[in-house]
Structure formats: structure tokens, C-alpha cells
Coordinates of C-alpha atoms and ligand atoms in Angstrom, one line a residue:
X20 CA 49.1 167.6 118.6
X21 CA 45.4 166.8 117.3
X22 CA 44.2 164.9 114.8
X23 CA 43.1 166.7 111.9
X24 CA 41.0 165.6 108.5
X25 CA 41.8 167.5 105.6
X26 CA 40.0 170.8 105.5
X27 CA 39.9 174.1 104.5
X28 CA 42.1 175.3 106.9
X29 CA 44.9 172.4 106.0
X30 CA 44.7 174.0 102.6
X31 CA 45.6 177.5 104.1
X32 CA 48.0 176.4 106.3
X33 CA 49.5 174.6 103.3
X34 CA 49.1 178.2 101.6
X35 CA 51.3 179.9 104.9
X36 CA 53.4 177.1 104.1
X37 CA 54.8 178.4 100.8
X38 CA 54.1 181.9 101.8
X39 CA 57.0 181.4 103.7
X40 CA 58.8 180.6 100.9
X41 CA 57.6 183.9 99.4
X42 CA 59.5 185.5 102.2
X43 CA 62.9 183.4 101.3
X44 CA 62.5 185.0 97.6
X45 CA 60.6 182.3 96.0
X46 CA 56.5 183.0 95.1
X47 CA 54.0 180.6 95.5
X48 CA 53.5 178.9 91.7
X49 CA 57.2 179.2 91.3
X50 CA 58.4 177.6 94.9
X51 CA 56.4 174.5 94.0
X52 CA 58.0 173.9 90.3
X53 CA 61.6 175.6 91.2
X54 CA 62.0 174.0 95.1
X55 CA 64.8 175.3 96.0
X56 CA 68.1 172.6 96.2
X57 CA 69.5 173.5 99.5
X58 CA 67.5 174.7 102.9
X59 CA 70.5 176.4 104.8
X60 CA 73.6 179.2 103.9
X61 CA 77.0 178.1 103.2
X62 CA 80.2 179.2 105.1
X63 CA 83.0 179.4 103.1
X64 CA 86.2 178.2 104.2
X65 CA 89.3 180.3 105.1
X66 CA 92.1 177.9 104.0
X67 CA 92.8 176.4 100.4
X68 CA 91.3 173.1 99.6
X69 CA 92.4 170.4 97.8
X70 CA 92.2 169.2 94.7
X71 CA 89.5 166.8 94.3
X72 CA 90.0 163.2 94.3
X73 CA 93.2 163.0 95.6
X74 CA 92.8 162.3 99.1
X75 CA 92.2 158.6 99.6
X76 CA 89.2 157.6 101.2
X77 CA 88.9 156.2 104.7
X78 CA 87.5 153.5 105.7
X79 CA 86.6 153.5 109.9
X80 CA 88.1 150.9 111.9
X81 CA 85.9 148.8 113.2
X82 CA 85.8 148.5 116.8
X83 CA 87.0 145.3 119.1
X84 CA 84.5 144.3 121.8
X85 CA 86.3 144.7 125.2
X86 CA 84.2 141.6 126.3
X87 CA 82.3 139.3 124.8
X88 CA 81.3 136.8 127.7
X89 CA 77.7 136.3 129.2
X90 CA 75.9 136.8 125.4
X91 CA 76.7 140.3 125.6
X92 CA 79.5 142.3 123.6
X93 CA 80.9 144.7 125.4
X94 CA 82.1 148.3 124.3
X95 CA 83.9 151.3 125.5
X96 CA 84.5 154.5 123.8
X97 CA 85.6 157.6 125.0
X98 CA 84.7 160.7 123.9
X99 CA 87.6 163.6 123.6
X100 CA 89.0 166.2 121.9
X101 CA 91.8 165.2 119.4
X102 CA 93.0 167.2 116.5
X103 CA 93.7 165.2 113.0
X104 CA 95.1 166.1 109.2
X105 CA 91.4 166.3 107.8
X106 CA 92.8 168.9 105.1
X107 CA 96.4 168.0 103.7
X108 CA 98.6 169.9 105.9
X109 CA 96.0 171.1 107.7
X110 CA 95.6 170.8 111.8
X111 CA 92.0 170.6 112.9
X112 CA 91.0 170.2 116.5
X113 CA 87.9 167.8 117.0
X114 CA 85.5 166.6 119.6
X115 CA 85.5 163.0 118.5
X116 CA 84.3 159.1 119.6
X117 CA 87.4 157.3 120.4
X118 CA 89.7 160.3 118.6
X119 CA 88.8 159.7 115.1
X120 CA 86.2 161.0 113.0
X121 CA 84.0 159.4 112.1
X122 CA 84.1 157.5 115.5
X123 CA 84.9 153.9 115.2
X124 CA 82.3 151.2 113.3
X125 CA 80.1 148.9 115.8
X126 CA 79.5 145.6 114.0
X127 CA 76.8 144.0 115.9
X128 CA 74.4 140.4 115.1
X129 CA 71.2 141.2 115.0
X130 CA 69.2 139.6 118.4
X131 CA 72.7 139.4 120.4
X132 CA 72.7 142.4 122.8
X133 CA 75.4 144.9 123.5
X134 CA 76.6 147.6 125.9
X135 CA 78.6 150.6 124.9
X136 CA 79.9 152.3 127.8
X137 CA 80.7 155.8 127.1
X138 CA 83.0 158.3 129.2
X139 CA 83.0 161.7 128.3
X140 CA 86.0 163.5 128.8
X141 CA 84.6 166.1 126.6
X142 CA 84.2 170.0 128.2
X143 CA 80.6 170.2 127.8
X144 CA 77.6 167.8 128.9
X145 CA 77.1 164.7 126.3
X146 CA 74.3 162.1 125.1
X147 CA 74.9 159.1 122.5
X148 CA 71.6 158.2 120.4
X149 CA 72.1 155.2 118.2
X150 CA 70.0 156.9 115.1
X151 CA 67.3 153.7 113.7
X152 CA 68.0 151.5 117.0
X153 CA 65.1 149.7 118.2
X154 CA 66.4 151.0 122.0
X155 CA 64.9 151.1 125.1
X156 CA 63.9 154.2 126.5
X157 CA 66.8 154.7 128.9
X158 CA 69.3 153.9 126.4
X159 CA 67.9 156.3 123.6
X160 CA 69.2 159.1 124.3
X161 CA 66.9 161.2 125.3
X162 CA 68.1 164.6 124.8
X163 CA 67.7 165.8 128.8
X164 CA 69.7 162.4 129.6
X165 CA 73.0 164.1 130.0
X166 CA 76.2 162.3 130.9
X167 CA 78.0 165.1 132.3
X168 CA 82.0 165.8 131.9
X169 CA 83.9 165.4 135.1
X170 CA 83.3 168.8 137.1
X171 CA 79.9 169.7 135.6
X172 CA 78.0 171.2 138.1
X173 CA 75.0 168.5 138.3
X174 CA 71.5 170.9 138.4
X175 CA 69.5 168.0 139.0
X176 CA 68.4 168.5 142.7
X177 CA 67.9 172.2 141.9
X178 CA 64.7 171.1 139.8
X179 CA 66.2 171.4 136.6
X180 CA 67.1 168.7 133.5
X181 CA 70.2 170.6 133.5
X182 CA 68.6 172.7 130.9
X183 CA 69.2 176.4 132.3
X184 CA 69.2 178.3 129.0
X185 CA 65.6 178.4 128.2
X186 CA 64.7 177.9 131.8
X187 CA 63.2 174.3 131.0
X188 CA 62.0 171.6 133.3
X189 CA 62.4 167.9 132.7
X190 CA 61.5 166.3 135.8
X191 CA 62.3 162.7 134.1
X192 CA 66.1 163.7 133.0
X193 CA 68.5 161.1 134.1
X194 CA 71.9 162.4 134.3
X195 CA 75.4 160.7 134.8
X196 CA 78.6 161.4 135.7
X197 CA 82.0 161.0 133.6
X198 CA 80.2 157.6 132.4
X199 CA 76.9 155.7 131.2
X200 CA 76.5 152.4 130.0
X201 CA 73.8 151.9 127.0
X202 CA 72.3 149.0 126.0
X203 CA 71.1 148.0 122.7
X204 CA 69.1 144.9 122.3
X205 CA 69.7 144.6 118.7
X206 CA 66.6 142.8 118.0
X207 CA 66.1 144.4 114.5
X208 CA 66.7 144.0 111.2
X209 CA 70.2 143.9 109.7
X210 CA 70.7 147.6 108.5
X211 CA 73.2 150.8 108.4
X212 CA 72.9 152.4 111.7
X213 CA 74.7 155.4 113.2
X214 CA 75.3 157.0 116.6
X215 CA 75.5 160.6 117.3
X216 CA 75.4 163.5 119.7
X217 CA 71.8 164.2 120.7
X218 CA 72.4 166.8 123.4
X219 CA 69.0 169.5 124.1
X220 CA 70.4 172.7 121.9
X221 CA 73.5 171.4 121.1
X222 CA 72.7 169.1 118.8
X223 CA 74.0 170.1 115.5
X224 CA 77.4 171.7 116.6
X225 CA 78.3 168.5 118.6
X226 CA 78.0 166.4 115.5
X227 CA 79.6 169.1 113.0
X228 CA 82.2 169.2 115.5
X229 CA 82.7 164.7 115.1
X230 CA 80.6 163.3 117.2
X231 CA 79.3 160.7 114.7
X232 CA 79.9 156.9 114.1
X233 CA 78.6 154.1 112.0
X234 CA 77.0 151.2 113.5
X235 CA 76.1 148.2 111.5
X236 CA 73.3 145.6 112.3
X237 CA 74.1 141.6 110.2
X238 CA 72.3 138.6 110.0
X239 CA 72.6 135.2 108.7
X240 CA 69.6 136.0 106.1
X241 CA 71.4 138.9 105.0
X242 CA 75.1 136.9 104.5
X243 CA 73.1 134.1 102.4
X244 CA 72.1 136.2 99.9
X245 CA 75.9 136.5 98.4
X246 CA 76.1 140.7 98.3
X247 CA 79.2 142.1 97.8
X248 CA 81.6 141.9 101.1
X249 CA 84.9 142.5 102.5
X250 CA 86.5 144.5 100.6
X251 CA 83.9 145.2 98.1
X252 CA 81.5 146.6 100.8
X253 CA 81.9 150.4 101.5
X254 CA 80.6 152.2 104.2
X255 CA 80.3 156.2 103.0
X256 CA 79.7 158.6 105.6
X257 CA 79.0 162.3 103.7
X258 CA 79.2 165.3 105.5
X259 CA 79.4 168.9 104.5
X260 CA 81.8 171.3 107.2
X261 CA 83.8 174.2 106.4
X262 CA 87.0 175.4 107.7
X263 CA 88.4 178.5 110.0
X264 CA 91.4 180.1 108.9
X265 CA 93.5 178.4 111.9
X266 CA 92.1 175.1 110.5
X267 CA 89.3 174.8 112.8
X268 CA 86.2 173.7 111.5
X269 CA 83.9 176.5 110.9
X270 CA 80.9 177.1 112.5
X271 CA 78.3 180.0 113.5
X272 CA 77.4 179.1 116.6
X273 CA 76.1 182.0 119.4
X274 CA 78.7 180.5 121.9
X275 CA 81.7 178.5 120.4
X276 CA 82.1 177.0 123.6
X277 CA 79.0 175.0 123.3
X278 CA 77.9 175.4 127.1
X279 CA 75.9 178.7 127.2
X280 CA 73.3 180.4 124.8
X281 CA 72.0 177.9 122.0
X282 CA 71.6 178.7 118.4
X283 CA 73.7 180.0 115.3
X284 CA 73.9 183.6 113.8
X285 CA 70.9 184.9 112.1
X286 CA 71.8 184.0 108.4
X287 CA 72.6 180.6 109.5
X288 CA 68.8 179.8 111.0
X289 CA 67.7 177.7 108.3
X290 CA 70.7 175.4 108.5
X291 CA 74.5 175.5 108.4
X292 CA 76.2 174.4 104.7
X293 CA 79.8 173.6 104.6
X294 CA 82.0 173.9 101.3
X295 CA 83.7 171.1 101.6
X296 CA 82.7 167.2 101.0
X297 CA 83.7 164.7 103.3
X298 CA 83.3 161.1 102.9
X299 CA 84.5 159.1 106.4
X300 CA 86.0 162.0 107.3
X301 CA 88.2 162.9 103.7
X302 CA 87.7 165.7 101.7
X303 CA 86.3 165.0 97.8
X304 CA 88.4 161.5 98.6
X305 CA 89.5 158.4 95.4
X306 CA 89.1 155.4 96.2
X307 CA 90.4 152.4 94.2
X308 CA 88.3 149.6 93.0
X309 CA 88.3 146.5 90.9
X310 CA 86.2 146.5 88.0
X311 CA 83.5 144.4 90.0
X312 CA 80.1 145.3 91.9
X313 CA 80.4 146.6 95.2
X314 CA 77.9 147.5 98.0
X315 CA 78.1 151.2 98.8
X316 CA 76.2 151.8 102.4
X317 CA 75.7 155.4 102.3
X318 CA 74.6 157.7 105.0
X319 CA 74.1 161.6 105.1
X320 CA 75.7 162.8 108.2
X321 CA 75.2 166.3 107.1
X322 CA 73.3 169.0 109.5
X323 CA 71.3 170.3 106.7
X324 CA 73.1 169.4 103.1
X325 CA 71.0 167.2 101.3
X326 CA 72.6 165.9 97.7
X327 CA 71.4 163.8 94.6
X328 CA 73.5 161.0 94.3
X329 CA 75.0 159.9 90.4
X330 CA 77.7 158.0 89.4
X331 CA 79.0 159.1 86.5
X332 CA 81.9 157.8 83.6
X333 CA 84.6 159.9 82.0
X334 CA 82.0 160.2 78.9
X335 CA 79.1 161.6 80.7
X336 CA 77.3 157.9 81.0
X337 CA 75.8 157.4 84.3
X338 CA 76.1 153.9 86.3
X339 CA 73.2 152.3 87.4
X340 CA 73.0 152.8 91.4
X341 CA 71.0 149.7 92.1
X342 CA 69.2 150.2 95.6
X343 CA 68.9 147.0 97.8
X344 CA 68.3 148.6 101.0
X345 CA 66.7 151.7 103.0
X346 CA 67.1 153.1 106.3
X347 CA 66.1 150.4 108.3
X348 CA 67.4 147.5 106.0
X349 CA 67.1 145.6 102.9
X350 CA 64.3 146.0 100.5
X351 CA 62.0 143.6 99.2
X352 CA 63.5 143.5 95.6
X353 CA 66.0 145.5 94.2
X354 CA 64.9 149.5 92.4
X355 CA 67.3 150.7 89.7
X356 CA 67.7 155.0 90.1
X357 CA 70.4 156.8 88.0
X358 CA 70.2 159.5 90.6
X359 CA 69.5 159.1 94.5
X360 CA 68.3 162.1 96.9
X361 CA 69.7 161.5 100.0
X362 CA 68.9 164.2 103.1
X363 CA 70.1 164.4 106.1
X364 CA 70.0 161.1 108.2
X365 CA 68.7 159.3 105.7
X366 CA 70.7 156.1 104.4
X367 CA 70.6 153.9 101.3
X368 CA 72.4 151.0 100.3
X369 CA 73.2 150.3 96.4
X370 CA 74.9 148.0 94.6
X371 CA 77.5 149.5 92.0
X372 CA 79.0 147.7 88.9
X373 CA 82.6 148.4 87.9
X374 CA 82.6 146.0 85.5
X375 CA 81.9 147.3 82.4
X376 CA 84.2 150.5 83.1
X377 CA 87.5 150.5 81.5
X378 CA 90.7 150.0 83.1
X379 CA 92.5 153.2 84.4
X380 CA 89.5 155.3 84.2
X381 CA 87.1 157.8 86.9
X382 CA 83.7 156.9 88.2
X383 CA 83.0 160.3 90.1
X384 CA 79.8 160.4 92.5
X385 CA 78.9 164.0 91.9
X386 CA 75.8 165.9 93.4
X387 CA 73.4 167.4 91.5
X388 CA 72.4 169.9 94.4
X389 CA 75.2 171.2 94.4
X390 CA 77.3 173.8 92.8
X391 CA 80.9 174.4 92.2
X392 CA 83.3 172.5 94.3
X393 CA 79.5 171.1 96.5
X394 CA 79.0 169.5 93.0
X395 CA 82.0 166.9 93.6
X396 CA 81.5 164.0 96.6
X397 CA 84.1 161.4 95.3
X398 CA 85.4 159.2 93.2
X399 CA 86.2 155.8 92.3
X400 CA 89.6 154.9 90.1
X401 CA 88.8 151.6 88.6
X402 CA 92.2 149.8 88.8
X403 CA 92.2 146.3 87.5
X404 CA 89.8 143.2 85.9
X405 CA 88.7 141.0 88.6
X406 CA 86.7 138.2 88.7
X407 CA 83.1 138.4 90.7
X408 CA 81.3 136.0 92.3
X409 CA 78.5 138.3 93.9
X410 CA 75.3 138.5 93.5
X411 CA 72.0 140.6 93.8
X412 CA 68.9 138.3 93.9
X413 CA 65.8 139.4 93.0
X414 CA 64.5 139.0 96.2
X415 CA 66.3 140.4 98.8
X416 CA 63.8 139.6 101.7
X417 CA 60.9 138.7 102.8
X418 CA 60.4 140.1 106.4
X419 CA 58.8 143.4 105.5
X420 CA 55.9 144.3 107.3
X421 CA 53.0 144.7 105.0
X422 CA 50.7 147.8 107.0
X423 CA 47.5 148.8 105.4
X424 CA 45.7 152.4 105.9
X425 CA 43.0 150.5 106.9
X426 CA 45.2 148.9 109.9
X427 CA 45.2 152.3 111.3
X428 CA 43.3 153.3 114.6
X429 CA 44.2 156.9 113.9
X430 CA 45.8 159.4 111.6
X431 CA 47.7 162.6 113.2
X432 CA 48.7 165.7 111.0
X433 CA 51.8 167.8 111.9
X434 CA 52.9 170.8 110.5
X435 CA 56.8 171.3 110.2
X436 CA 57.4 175.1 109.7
X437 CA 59.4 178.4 110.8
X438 CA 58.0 180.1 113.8
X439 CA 58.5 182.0 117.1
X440 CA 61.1 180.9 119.9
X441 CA 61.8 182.6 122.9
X442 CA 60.4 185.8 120.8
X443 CA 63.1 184.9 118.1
X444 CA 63.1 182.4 114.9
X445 CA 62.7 179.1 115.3
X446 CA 61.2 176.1 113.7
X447 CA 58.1 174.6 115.2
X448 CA 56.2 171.1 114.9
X449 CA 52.4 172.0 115.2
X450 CA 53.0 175.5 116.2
X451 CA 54.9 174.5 119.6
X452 CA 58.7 174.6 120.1
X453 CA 60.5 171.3 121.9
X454 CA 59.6 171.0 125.4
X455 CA 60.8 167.8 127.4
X456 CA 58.1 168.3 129.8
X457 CA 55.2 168.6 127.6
X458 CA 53.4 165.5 126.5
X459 CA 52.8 165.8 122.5
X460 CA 52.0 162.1 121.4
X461 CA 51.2 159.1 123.3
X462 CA 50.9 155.8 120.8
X463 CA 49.7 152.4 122.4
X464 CA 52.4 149.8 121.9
X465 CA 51.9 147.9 119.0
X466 CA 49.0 150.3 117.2
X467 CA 49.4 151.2 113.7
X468 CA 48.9 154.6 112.7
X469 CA 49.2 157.1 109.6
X470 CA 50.9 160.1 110.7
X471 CA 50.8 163.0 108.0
X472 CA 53.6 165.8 107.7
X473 CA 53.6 168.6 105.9
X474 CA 56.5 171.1 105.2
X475 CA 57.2 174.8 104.8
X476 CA 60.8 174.0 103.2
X477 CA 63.1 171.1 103.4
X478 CA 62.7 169.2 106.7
X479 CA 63.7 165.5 107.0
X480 CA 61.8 163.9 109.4
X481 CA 63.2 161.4 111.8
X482 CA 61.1 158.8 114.3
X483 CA 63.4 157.2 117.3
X484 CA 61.9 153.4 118.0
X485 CA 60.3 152.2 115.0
X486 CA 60.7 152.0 110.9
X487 CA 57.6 153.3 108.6
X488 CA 56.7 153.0 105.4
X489 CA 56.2 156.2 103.1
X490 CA 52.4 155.7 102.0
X491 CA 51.8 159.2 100.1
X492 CA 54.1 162.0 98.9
X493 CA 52.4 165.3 97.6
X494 CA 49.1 163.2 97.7
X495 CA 50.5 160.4 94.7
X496 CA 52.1 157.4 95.4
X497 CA 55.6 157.1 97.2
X498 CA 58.8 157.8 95.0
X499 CA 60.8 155.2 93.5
X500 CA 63.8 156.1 96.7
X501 CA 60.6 155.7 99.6
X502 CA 61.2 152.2 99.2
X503 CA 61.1 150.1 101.9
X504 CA 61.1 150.9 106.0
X505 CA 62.6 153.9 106.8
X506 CA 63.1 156.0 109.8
X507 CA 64.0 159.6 107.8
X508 CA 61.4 160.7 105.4
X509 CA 62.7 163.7 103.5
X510 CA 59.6 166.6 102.7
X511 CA 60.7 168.8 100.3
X512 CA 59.7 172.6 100.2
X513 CA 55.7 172.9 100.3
X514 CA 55.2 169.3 100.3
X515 CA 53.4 166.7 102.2
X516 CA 53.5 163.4 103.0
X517 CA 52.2 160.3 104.9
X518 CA 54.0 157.5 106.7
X519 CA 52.6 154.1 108.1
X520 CA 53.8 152.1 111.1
X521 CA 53.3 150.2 113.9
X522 CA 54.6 151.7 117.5
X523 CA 56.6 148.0 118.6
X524 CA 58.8 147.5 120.4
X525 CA 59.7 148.9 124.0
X526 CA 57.0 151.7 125.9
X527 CA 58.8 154.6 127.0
X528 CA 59.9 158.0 126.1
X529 CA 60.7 158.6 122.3
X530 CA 61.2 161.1 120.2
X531 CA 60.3 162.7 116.8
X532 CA 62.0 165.5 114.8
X533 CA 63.4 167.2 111.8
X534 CA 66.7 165.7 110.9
X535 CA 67.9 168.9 110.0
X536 CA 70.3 169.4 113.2
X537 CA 70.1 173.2 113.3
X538 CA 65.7 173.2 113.1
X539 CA 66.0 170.1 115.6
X540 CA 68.0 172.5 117.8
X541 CA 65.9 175.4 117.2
X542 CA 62.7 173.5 118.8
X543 CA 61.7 171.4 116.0
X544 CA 61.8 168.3 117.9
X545 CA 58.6 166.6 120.1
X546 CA 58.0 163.9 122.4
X547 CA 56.7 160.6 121.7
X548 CA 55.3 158.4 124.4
X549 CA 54.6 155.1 123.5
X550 CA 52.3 153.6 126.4
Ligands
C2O496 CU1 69.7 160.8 114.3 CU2 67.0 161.8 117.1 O1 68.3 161.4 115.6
CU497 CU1 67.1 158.6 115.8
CU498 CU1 63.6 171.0 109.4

């Protein structure tokens, strides 16, 4: 990819940009003030739903080190197929982490290592990303780094990264068998985390399917500050699926069997929407809370759905959804939103206050993107008075890193749009489809650079290795929810918009992509070398 200054032809290309939208049914003038909510078609589900906000909401279990000797906790998870009650009455099978979904929660100290060995017992090839790790590059799950089930024919030795399908090459792919061990340093900030399938192609139905986990990252910094814990500290993982008439979870992939041909039915290209709302794994769940603050650490594990977050009262008030932390961590001070975008990947962490709501009564978390039932993600029954000793300083940290445009030694440009793949749609990142053997951008460890993206529709876009800051959005400043160092920056339809960071860290081979599971699968995805 080259780096471009702003010129005419930007401006054109900008222009293509929403003449695409044109093509979706929206014209130029009109795409830019009525962006559409969604990028993606919804399936409807073949089996009755439940009411919402009866279901109670899950909370993961968090998982028990199998060692913790020599500094290093130690992890194992297999990954399988189980079936569970997601839908009352309702039997759906599931490829899973440890046979739940979402897989179990890895609490880890930030600067004390830890290996999570991983078997896959699976029926199709696997790889496990840890999603904002700062990871070496043999552990970050490089899509081409397979760990392959138990009878898998290996095609290494033939020449290929196991990548038949499009007949690609990937001389570097490292494959296992039936097991791989992955290290994470976990010398980073204390943040929401979470780990996920990250397999070439297969991407999105692997993780629609349960391969998804949280992973949290502490420090003492962090635990001094007096946030709510314990019980008042809720980890909510959203995620849109839809459901098969056997109970199956729904999904339009070319071959169900996940092994073959790549890629989802042709109305399903620009992302697959499901009609149901799950929060850890619970449809439109309640949960019950004291009439105190709590910390709600909220990811979107969606493929495509992106919401806009409120909390709101049985009389139409909205609570304040205080934001103390971004993708990668806590922010500098604390921003007050009513209503929080969140797109896919992307993670924020707000402080909620019960207090004032009366006994007995319904805080619902509804989505403004959506409609009908998509409208509804959960709710909170506040059940009793309680006493509160949290607290949310103004200052949350102080470790931010402070990067200046003018710290810089280069600025890239990248389009994110539809194109050609394989002579059918697909979804491009400067005009060129995913290719593990092509070199796309080499960064020099520890250099900061602006990197500028701009969008056809949505695409969120996701950096492995390192946290940025959002400097520009739509040529203005940031938005109130860019706050603070992220690793998901979420362009909306037609829009563009300019990150800052420094590539630290480890050297190796990284990755960049849109966080939309079905584009990344459909080629929007590019290597990142950082030498
Ligand atoms: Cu969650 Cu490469 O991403
Ligand atoms: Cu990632
Ligand atoms: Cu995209």
C-alpha cells in the first residue's frame, strides 16, 4: 500500500466510495446525512423466541490456572462441540472453548506471563487470537497458523499453508497437530480483552458458531482506584445469531461444514445479522442489581451488528453511561455519553448508577440501531437499597501515551471498500484482497505513524500488536466515544478517519483488518510486518 497526500483523486475515490452506496439504494447527498444503521442482512429465526428479559444473564466462569509455578500461569482449554439450552427449551449444538459459550474468562496480572494450551478436538482446522494482546508473533494467531484436528491431512510439505481453496501460498504458516501452546506476555495495560477463532476464510462462521472468550488484563493501579468489583463488575459479551428450525444456530455459509469453499450466500456479503440478542451467551437476558454503581465491561462480539448503547428507566429517562475505559484500557478521565456506539470488536467500559432508580423497577439497555425485537439487548431489575463504597476519580490514569502528528515519520492511506475476489464480491483494503504471502506494510519497531482509512460503508477496523489513538474523524476532531487507546476504530458509511501510534512492542508478523468477520473473510484483511 503507498502513501498518499490528499488529492484529487482521494476526493474521487472518496466519491466511488458513496457511489457504492448509490448502488445499496442510498444516493450520494442522502448516504452521508441518512448512513445507514446496519451494514449486513438479517436472518430470521425459525423457532419462537422468548420473551424479553426473562432469561437471566450469565456470567462466564472464570477459568482455574492448571499451574501456576515458575512465574507462569498455566492454561488448558479444549475446544469441542457441545450442544447447550441457549433458547428456553431449545437444543443448540455449538463449536465452543471448554463447552460453554462464551468460552471461559482468563483473568491474568498485567507483566506476569501465561500459556494457554489449546487442543482442538474440533472437525475443522483452528487458530486462537487473543483480540488487543500485545503477543508475539508466533502466538498471535496468524490466520495460516493452523492447529489442525486430529486426522487433518497436514498440506504443509506439499507447498501449501494449508490454504487449498483459493490456491494460496504461505510459505511462513506454522501448523500443529491436535495441540499448540500460546504465550501471552501480558505486558500491557489492564483492559477487556477477548480471544477468538481467527482461521483464513473461516473466520466469521467459527466465531458465530462460539468460538469466543473474554480475557481480562488487572493491575494494582487499576485495583487502587476503588471501581466497582466483585459482584458489581459485569462483564457483557453482545452478540447477534439467529436460529434454524432444529435449533441450530443459523447461518448462510457456502459449506456448512466449514472445510471447503469459503464465503456466505449472495445476500449475506455485506455481513450476516442475527435476530436475536445475546449477552454471555442469553437471549435479551435480566439481571438483578442493587441500587448501586456498577462497572459494565462491554464488548461487541457480533460479526457485523453494531448497536448504540442507552440505558433507559421505566419513564423514558436515560442513565448516565459514564465511560472509564476503551479498548485497550482505562481512560485518562472519565466522558459522560447517554448513548454509546459500539461496533463490532470494539469494547468500552462504563460505570452505571442504580442509585437513584426506584426499588422494583427496569433499567432496559436498548439499541437504537435496531428495530423490533434488535431494539432490546437487556435489562437490569433493580432489587434492593444498598450501601456503596465505590468510587470513580477523576483521574483514572496517567500512563497514556501522548503521540503527536508531528511524531510521525510517515502517513499511509487505505481504502476499505467492496471489490472483486476470485471474479466474485469481495471487500478489498487498497484495491487488493488478503494474501498471506504478499508483503503490504512493513513499520520499524517503535516508529509512530498516522495511518488514514477511509470507508465505502461500515467497516470497523482492527490493528493486532499495538493500541492507537483516533486523531481525526470525517476531517474534525475525534468523537466524544474515540476516547482513549484503542485497537477497533469504527468508520461509518462514506467516512474517514486517522489513527496515531507507535509500532512497540515485538517485530514480527501482524495483522490489520476490518472487524466485520464476514468482509475480514472475504479478503479485507492485510499483513503488517513490523521490522
Ligand atoms: Cu479480533 Cu484479527 O481480530
Ligand atoms: Cu486482534
Ligand atoms: Cu468491513
Amino acid at each position: 500500500m503507498r502513501d498518499l497526500r490528499m488529492s484529487r483523486r482521494r476526493v474521487l475515490e472518496i466519491g466511488g466510495a458513496l457511489g457504492l452506496l448509490a448502488a445499496t439504494g442510498l444516493s450520494g447527498a442522502a448516504a452521508l446525512s441518512r448512513r445507514p444503521p446496519v451494514t449486513g442482512a438479517e436472518l430470521r429465526s425459525a423457532v419462537p423466541l422468548p420473551p424479553a428479559f426473562s432469561v437471566p444473564l450469565p456470567i462466564p466462569a472464570v477459568l482455574a490456572p492448571v499451574s501456576t509455578s515458575g512465574g507462569v500461569d498455566r492454561y488448558a482449554i479444549t475446544q469441542r462441540e457441545t450442544t447447550a439450552e441457549i433458547l428456553p427449551g431449545v437444543r443448540t449444538p455449538l463449536w465452543t472453548y471448554g463447552g460453554t459459550f462464551p468460552g471461559p474468562t482468563i483473568e491474568a496480572r498485567r507483566g506476569r506471563p501465561i500459556t494457554v494450551t489449546h487442543r482442538n478436538e474440533l472437525p475443522v482446522p483452528t487458530v486462537v487470537h487473543l483480540h488487543g494482546g500485545r503477543t508475539p508473533a508466533d502466538s498471535d494467531g496468524y490466520p495460516t497458523d493452523l492447529v489442525l484436528p486430529a486426522g487433518w491431512p497436514d498440506a504443509t510439505h506439499h507447498g501449501h499453508g494449508g490454504h487449498a481453496m483459493a490456491g494460496m501460498h504461505d510459505p511462513r504458516a506454522v501448523h500443529r497437530k491436535l495441540t499448540r501452546d500460546y504465550t501471552f506476555p501480558m505486558d500491557q495495560r489492564s483492559s477487556l480483552l477477548w480471544y477468538h477463532d481467527h482461521r483464513m476464510d473461516f473466520t466469521a462462521p467459527a466465531i458465530w458458531r462460539g468460538l469466543a472468550g473474554l480475557h481480562i488484563v488487572r493491575d494494582d493501579a487499576e485495583e487502587a482506584l476503588g471501581l466497582p468489583s466483585g459482584s458489581r463488575e459485569l462483564p457483557l459479551m453482545i452478540a447477534d445469531r439467529a436460529f434454524a428450525a432444529d435449533g441450530s444456530l443459523d447461518y448462510p455459509a457456502l459449506d456448512p461444514t466449514l472445510r471447503g469453499q469459503p464465503g456466505v450466500r449472495e445476500s449475506y456479503l455485506a455481513g450476516v445479522l442475527g435476530d436475536v440478542i445475546l449477552v454471555n451467551g442469553a437471549p435479551w437476558p435480566v439481571h438483578e442489581v442493587d441500587a448501586a454503581r456498577y462497572r459494565l465491561r462491554i464488548l461487541n462480539a457480533s460479526n457485523a451488528r453494531h448497536y448504540e448503547l442507552e440505558a433507559v428507566l421505566d419513564d423514558g429517562r436515560r442513565l448516565e453511561l459514564v465511560q472509564i475505559g476503551a479498548d485497550q484500557g482505562l481512560l485518562a478521565a472519565p466522558v459522560t455519553h447517554t448513548s454509546l456506539p459500539i461496533a463490532p470488536a470494539e469494547r468500552y467500559d462504563v460505570i452505571v448508577d442504580f442509585a437513584g432508580v426506584p426499588v422494583g423497577s427496569l433499567v432496559k439497555v436498548v439499541n437504537r440501531l435496531g428495530s423490533g425485537r434488535t431494539g432490546d439487548v437487556m435489562a437490569f431489575r433493580v432489587a434492593r437499597k444498598a450501601t456503596d463504597d465505590s468510587r470513580v476519580p477523576a483521574v483514572l490514569s496517567t500512563d497514556l501515551p501522548s503521540w503527536n502528528r508531528a511524531d510521525a515519520v510517515r502517513v499511509r492511506e487505505f481504502s476499505f471498500r467492496a471489490g472483486q475476489l476470485n471474479g466474485g464480491h469481495g471487500w478489498l483494503i487498497g484495491g487488493l484482497p488478503f494474501d498471506p504471502a504478499r508483503s503490504d506494510v512493513t513499520v520499524g519497531l517503535g516508529d509512530v505513524e498516522v495511518w488514514r482509512f477511509v470507508a465505502d460503508v461500515h467497516h470497523p477496523v482492527h490493528l493486532h500488536l499495538v493500541g492507537f489513538q483516533v486523531l481525526s474523524r470525517g476531517g474534525r476532531p475525534p468523537l466524544p466515544h474515540d476516547a482513549g487507546l484503542k485497537d477497533t476504530v469504527s468508520l461509518r458509511p462514506g467516512e474517514a478517519a486517522e489513527i496515531i501510534t507507535r509500532f512497540d512492542g515485538y517485530r514480527g508478523r501482524y495483522l490489520f483488518h476490518c472487524h466485520n468477520a464476514e468482509h475480514e473473510d472475504m479478503g479485507m484483511m492485510a499483513n503488517l510486518e513490523v521490522v
